[in-house]
PDB file of C-alpha atoms in Angstrom:
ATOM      1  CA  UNK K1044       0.000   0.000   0.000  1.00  0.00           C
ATOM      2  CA  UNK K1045       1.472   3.520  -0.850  1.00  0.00           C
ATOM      3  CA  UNK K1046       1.677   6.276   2.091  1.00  0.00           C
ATOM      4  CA  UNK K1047       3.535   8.793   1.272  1.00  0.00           C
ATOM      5  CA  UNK K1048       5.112   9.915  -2.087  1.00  0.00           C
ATOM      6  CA  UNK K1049       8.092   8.002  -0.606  1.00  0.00           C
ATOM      7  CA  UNK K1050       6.622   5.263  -1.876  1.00  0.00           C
ATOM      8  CA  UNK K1051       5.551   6.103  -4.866  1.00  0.00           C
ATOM      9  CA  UNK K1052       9.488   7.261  -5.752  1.00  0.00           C
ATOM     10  CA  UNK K1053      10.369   3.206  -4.725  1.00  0.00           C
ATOM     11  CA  UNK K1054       9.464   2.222  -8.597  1.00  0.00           C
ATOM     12  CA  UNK K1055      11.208   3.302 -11.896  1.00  0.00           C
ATOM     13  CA  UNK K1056       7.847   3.670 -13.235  1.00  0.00           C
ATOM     14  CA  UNK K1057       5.456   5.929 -13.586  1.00  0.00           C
ATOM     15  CA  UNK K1058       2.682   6.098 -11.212  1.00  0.00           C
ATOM     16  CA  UNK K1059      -0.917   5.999 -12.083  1.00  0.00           C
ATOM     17  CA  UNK K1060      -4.084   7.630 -11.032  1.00  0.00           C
ATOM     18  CA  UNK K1061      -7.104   6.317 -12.647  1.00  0.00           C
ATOM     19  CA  UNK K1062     -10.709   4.972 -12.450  1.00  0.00           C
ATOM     20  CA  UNK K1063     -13.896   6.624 -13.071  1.00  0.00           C
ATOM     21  CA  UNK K1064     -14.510  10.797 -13.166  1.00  0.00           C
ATOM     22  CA  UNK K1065     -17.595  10.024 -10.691  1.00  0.00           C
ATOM     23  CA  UNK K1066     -18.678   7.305  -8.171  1.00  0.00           C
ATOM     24  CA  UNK K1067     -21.748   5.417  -9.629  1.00  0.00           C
ATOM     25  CA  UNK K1068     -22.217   2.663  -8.244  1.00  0.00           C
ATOM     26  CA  UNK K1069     -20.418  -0.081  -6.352  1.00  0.00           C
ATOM     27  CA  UNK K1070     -20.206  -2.848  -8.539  1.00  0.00           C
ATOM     28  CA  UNK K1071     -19.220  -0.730 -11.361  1.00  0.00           C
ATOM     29  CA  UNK K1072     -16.268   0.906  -9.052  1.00  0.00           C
ATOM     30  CA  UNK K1073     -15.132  -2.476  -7.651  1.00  0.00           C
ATOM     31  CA  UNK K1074     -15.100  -3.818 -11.219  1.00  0.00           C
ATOM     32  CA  UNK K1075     -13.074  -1.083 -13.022  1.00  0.00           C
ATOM     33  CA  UNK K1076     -10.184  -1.448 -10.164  1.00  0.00           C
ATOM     34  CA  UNK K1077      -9.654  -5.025 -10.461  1.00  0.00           C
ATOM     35  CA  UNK K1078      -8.961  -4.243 -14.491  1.00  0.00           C
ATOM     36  CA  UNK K1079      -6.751  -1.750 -13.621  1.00  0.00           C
ATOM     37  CA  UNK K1080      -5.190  -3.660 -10.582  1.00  0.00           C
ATOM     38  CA  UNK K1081      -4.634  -5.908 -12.504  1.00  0.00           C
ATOM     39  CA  UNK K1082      -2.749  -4.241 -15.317  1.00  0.00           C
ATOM     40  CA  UNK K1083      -0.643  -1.990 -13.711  1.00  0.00           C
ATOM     41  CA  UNK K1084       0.294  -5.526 -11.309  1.00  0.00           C
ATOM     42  CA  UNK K1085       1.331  -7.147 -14.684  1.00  0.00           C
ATOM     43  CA  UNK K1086       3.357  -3.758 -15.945  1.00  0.00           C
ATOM     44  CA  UNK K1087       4.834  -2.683 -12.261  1.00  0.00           C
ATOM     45  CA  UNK K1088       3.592   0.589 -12.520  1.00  0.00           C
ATOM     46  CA  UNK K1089       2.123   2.376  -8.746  1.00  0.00           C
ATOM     47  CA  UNK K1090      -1.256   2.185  -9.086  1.00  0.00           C
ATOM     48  CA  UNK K1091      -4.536   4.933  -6.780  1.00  0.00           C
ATOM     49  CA  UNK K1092      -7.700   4.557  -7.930  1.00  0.00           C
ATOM     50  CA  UNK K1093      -9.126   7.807  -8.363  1.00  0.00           C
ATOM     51  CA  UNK K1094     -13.127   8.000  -8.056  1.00  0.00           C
ATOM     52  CA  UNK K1095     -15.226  11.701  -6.890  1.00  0.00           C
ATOM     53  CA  UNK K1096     -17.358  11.021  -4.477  1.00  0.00           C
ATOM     54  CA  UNK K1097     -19.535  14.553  -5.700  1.00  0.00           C
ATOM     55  CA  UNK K1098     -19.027  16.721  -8.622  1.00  0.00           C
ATOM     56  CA  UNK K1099     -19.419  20.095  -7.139  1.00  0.00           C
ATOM     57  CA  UNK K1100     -18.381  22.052 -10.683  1.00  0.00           C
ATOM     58  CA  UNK K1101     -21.106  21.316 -13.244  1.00  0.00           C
ATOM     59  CA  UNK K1102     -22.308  23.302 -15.891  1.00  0.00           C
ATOM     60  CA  UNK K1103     -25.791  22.822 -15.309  1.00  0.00           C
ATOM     61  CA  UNK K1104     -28.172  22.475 -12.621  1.00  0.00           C
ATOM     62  CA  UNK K1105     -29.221  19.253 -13.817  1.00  0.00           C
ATOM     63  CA  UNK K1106     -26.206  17.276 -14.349  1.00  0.00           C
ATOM     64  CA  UNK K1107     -25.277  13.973 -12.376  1.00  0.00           C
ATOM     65  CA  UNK K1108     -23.512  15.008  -9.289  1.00  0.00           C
ATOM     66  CA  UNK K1109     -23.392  11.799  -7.355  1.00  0.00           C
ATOM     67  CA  UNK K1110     -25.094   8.613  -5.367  1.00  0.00           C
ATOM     68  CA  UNK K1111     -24.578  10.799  -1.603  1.00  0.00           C
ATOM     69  CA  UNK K1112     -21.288  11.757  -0.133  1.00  0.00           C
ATOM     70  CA  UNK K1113     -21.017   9.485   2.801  1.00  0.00           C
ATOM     71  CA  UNK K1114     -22.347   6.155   0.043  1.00  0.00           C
ATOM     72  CA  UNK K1115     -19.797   7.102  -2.457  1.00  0.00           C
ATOM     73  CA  UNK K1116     -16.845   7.653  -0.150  1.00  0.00           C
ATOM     74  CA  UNK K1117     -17.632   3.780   1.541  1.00  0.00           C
ATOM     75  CA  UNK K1118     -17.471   2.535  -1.997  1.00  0.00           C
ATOM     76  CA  UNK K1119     -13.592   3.845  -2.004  1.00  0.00           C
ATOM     77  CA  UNK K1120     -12.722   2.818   1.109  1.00  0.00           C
ATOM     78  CA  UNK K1121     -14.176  -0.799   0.016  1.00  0.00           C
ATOM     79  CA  UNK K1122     -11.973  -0.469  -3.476  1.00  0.00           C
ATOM     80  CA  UNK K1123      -8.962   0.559  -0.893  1.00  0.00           C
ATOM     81  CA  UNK K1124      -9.436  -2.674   1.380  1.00  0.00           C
ATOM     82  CA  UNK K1125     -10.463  -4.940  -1.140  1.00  0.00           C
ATOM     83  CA  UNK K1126      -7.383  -4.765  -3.635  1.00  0.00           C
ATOM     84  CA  UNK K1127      -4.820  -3.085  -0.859  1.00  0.00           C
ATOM     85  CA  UNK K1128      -4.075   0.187  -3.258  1.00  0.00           C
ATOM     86  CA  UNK K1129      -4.902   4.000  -2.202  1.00  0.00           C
ATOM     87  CA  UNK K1130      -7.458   5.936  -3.485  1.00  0.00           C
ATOM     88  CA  UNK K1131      -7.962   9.289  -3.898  1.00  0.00           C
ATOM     89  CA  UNK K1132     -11.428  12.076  -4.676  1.00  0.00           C
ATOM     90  CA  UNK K1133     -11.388  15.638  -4.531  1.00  0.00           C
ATOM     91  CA  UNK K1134     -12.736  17.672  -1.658  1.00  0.00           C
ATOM     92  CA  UNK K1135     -14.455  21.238  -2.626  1.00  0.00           C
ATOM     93  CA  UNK K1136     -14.625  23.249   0.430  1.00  0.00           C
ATOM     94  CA  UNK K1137     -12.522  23.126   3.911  1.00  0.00           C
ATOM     95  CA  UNK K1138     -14.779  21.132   5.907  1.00  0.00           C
ATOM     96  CA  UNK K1139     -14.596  18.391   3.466  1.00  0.00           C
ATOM     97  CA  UNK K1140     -11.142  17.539   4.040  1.00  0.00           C
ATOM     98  CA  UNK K1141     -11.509  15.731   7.344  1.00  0.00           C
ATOM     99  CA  UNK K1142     -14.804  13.458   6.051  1.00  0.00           C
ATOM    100  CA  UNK K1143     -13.124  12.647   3.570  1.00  0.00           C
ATOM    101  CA  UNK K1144      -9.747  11.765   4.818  1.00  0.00           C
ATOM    102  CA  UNK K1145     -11.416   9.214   6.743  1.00  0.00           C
ATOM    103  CA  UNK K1146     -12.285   7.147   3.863  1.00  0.00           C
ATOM    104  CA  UNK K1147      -8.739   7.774   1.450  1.00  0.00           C
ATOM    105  CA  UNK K1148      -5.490   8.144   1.132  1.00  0.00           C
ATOM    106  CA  UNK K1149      -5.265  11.212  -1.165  1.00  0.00           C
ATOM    107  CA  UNK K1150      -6.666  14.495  -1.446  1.00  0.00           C
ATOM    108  CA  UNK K1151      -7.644  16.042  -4.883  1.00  0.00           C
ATOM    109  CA  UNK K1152      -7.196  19.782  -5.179  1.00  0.00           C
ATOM    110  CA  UNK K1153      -9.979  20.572  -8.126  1.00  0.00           C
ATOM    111  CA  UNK K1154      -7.960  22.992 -10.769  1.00  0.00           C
ATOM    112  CA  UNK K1155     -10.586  25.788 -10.743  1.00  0.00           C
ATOM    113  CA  UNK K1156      -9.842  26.094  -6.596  1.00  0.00           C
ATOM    114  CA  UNK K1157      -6.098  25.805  -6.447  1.00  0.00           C
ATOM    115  CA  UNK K1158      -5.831  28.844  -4.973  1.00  0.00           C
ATOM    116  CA  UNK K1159      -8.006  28.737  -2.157  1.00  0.00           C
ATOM    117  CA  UNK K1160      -5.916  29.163   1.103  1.00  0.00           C
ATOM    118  CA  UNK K1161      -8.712  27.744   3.285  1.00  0.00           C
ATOM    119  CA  UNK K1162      -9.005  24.341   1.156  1.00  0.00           C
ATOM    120  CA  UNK K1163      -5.624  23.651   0.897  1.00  0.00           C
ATOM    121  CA  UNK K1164      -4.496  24.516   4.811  1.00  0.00           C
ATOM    122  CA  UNK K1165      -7.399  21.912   5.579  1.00  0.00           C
ATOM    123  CA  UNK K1166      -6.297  18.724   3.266  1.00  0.00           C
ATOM    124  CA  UNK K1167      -2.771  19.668   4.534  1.00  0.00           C
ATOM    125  CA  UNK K1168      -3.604  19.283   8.271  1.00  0.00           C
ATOM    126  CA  UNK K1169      -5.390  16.166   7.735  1.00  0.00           C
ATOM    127  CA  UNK K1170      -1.714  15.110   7.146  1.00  0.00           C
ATOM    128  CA  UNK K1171      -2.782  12.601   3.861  1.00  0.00           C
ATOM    129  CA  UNK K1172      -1.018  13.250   0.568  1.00  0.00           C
ATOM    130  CA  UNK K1173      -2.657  16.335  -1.081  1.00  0.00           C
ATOM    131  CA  UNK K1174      -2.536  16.507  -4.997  1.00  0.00           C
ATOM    132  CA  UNK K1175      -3.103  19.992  -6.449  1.00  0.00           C
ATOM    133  CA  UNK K1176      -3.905  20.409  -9.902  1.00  0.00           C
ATOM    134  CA  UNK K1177      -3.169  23.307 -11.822  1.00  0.00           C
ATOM    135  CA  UNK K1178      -5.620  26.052 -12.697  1.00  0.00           C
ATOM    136  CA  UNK K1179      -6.217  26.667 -16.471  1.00  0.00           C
ATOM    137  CA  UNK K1180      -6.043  29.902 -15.495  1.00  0.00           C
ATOM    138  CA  UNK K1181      -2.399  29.733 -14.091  1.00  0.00           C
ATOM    139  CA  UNK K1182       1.150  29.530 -15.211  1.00  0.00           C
ATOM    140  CA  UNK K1183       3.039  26.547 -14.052  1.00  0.00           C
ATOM    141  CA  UNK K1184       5.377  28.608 -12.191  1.00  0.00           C
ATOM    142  CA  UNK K1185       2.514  29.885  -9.816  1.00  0.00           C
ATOM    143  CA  UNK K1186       1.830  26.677  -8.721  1.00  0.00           C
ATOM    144  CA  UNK K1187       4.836  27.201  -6.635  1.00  0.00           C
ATOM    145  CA  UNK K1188       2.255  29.304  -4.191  1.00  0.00           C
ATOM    146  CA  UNK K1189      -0.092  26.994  -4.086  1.00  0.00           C
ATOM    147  CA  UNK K1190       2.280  24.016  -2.806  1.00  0.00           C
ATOM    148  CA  UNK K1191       3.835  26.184  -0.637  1.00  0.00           C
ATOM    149  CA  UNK K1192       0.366  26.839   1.594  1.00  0.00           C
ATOM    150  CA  UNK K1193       0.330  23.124   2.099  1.00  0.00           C
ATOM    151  CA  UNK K1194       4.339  22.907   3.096  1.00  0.00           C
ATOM    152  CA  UNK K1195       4.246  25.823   5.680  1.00  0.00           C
ATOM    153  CA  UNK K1196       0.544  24.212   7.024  1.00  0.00           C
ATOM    154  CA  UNK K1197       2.822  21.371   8.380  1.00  0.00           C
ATOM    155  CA  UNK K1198       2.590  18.772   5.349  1.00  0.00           C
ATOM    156  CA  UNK K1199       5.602  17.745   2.441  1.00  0.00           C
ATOM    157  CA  UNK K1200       3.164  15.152   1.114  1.00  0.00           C
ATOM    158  CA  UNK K1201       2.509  17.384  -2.218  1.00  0.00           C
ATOM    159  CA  UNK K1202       1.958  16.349  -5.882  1.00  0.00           C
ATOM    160  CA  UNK K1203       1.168  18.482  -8.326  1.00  0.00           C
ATOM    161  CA  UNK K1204      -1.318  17.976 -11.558  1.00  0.00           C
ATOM    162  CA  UNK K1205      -0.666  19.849 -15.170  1.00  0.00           C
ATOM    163  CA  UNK K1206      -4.217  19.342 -16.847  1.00  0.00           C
ATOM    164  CA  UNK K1207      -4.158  21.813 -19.784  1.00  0.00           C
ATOM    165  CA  UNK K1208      -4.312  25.751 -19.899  1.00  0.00           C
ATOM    166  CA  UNK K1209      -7.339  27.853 -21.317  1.00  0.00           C
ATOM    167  CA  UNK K1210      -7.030  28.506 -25.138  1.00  0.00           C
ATOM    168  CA  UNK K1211      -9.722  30.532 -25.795  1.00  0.00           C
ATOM    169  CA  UNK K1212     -13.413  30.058 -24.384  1.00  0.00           C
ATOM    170  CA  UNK K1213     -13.762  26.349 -25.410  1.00  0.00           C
ATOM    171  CA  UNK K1214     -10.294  24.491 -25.841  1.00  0.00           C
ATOM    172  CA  UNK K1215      -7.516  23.793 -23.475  1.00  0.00           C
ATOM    173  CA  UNK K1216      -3.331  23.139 -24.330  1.00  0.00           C
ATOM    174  CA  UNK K1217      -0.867  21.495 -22.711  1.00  0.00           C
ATOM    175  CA  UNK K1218       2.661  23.353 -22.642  1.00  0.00           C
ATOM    176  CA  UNK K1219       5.018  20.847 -21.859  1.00  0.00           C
ATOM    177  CA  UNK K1220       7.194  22.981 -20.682  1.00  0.00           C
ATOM    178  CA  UNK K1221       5.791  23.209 -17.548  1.00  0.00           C
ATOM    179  CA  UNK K1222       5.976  20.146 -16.537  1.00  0.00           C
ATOM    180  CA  UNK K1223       9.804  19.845 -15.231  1.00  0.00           C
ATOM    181  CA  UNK K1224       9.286  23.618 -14.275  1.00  0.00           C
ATOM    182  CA  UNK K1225       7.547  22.135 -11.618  1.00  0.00           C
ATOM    183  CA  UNK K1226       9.361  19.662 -10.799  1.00  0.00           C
ATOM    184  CA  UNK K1227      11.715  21.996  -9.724  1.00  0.00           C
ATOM    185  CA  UNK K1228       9.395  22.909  -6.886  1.00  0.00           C
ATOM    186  CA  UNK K1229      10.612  19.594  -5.617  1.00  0.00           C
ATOM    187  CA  UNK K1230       7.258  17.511  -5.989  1.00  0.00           C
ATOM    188  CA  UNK K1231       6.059  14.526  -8.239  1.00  0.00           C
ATOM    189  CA  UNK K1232       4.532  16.093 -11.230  1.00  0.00           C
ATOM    190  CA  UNK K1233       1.444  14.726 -12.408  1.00  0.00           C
ATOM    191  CA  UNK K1234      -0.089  14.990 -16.464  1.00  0.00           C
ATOM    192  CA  UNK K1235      -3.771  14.722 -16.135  1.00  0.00           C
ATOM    193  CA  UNK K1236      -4.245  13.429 -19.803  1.00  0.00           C
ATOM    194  CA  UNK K1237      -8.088  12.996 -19.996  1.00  0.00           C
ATOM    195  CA  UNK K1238      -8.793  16.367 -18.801  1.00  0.00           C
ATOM    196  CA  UNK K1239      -6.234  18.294 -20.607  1.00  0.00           C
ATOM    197  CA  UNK K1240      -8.368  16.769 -23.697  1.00  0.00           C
ATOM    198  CA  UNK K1241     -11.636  18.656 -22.337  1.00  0.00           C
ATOM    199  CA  UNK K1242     -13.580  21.237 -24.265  1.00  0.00           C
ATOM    200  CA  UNK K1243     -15.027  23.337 -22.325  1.00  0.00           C
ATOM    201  CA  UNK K1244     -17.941  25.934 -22.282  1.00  0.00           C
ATOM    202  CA  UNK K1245     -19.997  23.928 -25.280  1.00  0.00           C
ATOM    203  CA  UNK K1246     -23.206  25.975 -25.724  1.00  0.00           C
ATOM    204  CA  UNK K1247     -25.488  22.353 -24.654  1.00  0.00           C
ATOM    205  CA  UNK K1248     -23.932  22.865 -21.383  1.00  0.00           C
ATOM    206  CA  UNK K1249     -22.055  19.764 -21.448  1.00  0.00           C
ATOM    207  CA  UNK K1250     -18.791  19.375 -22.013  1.00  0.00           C
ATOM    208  CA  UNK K1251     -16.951  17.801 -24.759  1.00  0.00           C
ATOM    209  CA  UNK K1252     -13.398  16.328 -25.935  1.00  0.00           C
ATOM    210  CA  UNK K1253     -11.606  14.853 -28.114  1.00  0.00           C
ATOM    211  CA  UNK K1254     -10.369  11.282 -26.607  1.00  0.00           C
ATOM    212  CA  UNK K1255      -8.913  10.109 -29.971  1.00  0.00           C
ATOM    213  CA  UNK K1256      -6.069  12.367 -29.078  1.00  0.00           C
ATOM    214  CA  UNK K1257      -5.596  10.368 -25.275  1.00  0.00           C
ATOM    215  CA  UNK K1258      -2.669   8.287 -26.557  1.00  0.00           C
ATOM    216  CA  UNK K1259      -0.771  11.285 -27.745  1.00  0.00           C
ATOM    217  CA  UNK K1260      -1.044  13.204 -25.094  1.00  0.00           C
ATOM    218  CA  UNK K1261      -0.095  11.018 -22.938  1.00  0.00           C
ATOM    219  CA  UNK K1262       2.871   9.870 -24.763  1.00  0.00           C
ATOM    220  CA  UNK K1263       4.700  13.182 -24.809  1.00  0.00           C
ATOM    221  CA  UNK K1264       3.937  13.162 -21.452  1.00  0.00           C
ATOM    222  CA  UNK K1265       6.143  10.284 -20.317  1.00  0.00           C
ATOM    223  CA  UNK K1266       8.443  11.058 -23.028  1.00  0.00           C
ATOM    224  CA  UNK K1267       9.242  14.582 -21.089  1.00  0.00           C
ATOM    225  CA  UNK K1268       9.686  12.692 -17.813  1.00  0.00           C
ATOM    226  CA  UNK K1269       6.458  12.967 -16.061  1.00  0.00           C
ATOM    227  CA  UNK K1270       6.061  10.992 -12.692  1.00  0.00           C
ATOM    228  CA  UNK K1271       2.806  10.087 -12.736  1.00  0.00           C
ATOM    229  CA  UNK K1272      -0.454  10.213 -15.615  1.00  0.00           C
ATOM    230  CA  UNK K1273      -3.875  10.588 -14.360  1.00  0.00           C
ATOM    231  CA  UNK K1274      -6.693   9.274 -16.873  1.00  0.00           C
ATOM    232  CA  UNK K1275     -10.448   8.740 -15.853  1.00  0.00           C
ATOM    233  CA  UNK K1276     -11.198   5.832 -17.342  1.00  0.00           C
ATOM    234  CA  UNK K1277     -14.841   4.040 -18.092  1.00  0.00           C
ATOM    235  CA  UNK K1278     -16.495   0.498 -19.204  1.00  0.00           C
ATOM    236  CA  UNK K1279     -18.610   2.649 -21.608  1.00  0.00           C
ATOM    237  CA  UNK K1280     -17.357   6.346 -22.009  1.00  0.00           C
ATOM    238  CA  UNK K1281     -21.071   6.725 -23.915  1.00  0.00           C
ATOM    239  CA  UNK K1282     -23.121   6.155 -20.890  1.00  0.00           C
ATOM    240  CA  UNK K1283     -20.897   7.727 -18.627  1.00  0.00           C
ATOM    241  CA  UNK K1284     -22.852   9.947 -16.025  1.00  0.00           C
ATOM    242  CA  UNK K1285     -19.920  12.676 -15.438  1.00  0.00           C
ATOM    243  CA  UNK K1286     -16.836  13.766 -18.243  1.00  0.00           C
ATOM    244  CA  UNK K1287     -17.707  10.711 -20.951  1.00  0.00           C
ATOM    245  CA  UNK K1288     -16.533  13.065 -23.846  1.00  0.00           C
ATOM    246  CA  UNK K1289     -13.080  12.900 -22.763  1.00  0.00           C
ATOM    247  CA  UNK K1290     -12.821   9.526 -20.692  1.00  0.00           C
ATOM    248  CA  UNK K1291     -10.583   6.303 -21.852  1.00  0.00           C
ATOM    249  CA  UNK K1292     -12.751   3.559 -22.867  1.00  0.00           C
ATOM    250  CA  UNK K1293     -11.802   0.556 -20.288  1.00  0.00           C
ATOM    251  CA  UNK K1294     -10.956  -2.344 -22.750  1.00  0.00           C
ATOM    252  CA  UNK K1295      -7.739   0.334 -24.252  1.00  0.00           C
ATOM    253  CA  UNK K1296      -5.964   0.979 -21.056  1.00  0.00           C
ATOM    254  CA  UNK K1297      -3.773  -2.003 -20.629  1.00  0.00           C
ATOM    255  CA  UNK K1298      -2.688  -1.345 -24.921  1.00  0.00           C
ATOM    256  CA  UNK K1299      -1.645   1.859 -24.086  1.00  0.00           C
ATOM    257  CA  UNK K1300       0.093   1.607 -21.004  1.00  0.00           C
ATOM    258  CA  UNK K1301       2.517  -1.058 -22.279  1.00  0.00           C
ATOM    259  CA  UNK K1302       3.666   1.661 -24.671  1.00  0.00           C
ATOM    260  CA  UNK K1303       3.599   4.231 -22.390  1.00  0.00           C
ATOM    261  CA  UNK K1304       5.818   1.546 -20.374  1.00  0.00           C
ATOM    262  CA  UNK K1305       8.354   1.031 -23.247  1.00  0.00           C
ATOM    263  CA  UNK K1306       8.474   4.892 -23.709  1.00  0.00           C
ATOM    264  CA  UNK K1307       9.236   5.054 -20.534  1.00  0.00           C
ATOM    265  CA  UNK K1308      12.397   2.825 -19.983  1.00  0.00           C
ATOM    266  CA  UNK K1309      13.449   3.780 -23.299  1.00  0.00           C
ATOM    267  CA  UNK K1310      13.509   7.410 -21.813  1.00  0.00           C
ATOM    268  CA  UNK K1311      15.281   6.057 -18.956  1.00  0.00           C
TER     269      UNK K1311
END
């Protein structure tokens, strides 16, 4: 089981956060882990599952937001204790952070609240690992701020997540150039490749992306020395109740992270 980013740095791998964008179930959760447990078992690669238990940022009133906190964050403590790897959700507001550090191991910082001093002095007292992702809106080298709230609240346990940068109202980039600017912060530096493929802002009020380009993405990715990929990741992207424009069909993952594997050590 991996504690601290400690053990995360034990493997020559790349580490991996995926799983669905939003807790729907049980049997659907428990089922997508033992794929991916599985897989990354087979390819040594560090392996949280990565589940919401609530999707606080939707574009409409009426999208899917989740099956009830408390439900949803016992269905990732049973994925945790049923195939012995971490999880981790994102919290939205301060008095989140100690629910939900009850139930997992890490603590998602959602992109659009990076910067809010409140939420990340919280998920750094609860003293679990706290990954921040990067706001569209930011360069890399501000993320420097936002990983320094969580150091001088008491807690080194700090990743950090690139996930793409507003181009425009309804397209995001990835400059891969920030990727070992932050490293230089000294923490792991995550590429969030799903949601770097988002499209933002469509006028139906859902939004859309282009997961042809998954495999791409993430391949420059590891080729520029990433340490770890995040990818949300779905039996059937179509019916998907949170993000399916953008999410990695289930039945590709293990394809694509043997080449992301050989990229890797060839890298290396």
């Amino acid at each position: 089981m991996i504690h601290t980013i400690s053990d995360l740095k034990k493997s020559d791998n790349f580490f991996l956060l995926a799983g669905p964008c939003v807790i729907e179930g049980e049997d659907m959760a428990l089922r997508i882990a033992e794929r991916v447990v599985k897989i990354t078992d087979k390819l040594g690669i560090p392996y949280i599952f990565k589940g919401s238990y609530r999707k606080a940022n939707r574009s409409r009133l009426d999208s899917f937001m989740g099956i009830g906190d408390e439900k949803a964050l016992k269905i990732l403590a049973k994925v945790r204790d049923t195939f012995d790897v971490p999880v981790v959700t994102d919290i939205h507001a301060a008095d989140e952070a100690a629910m939900a550090a009850e139930y997992v191991d890490v603590l998602q910082i959602p992109a659009f609240l990076c910067r809010q001093t409140d939420l990340l002095v919280a998920a750094a007292k609860t003293g679990k690992i706290v990954n921040i992702k990067k706001g569209q809106f930011l360069s890399p080298g501000a993320m420097r701020f936002a990983a320094d709230k969580v150091v001088e609240a008491g807690n080194n346990e700090v990743m950090l997540t690139e996930r793409g940068t507003t181009f425009g109202y309804q397209d995001l980039v990835v400059d891969y150039r920030g990727i070992p600017e932050m490293q230089t912060f000294g923490h792991p530096v995550i590429l969030d490749v799903t949601h770097s493929l988002q499209q933002p802002n469509q006028t139906s009020g859902v939004t859309g992306g282009m997961p042809q380009l998954i495999e791409t993405v993430a391949k420059a990715g590891v080729a520029v020395g990433v340490d770890g990929l995040f990818m949300e990741t779905h039996e059937d992207p179509s019916v998907a109740k949170s993000d399916g424009a953008n999410m990695l069909k289930l039945d590709l993952l293990e394809d694509l992270l043997v080449k992301l594997v050989r990229i890797r050590q060839a890298c290396r």
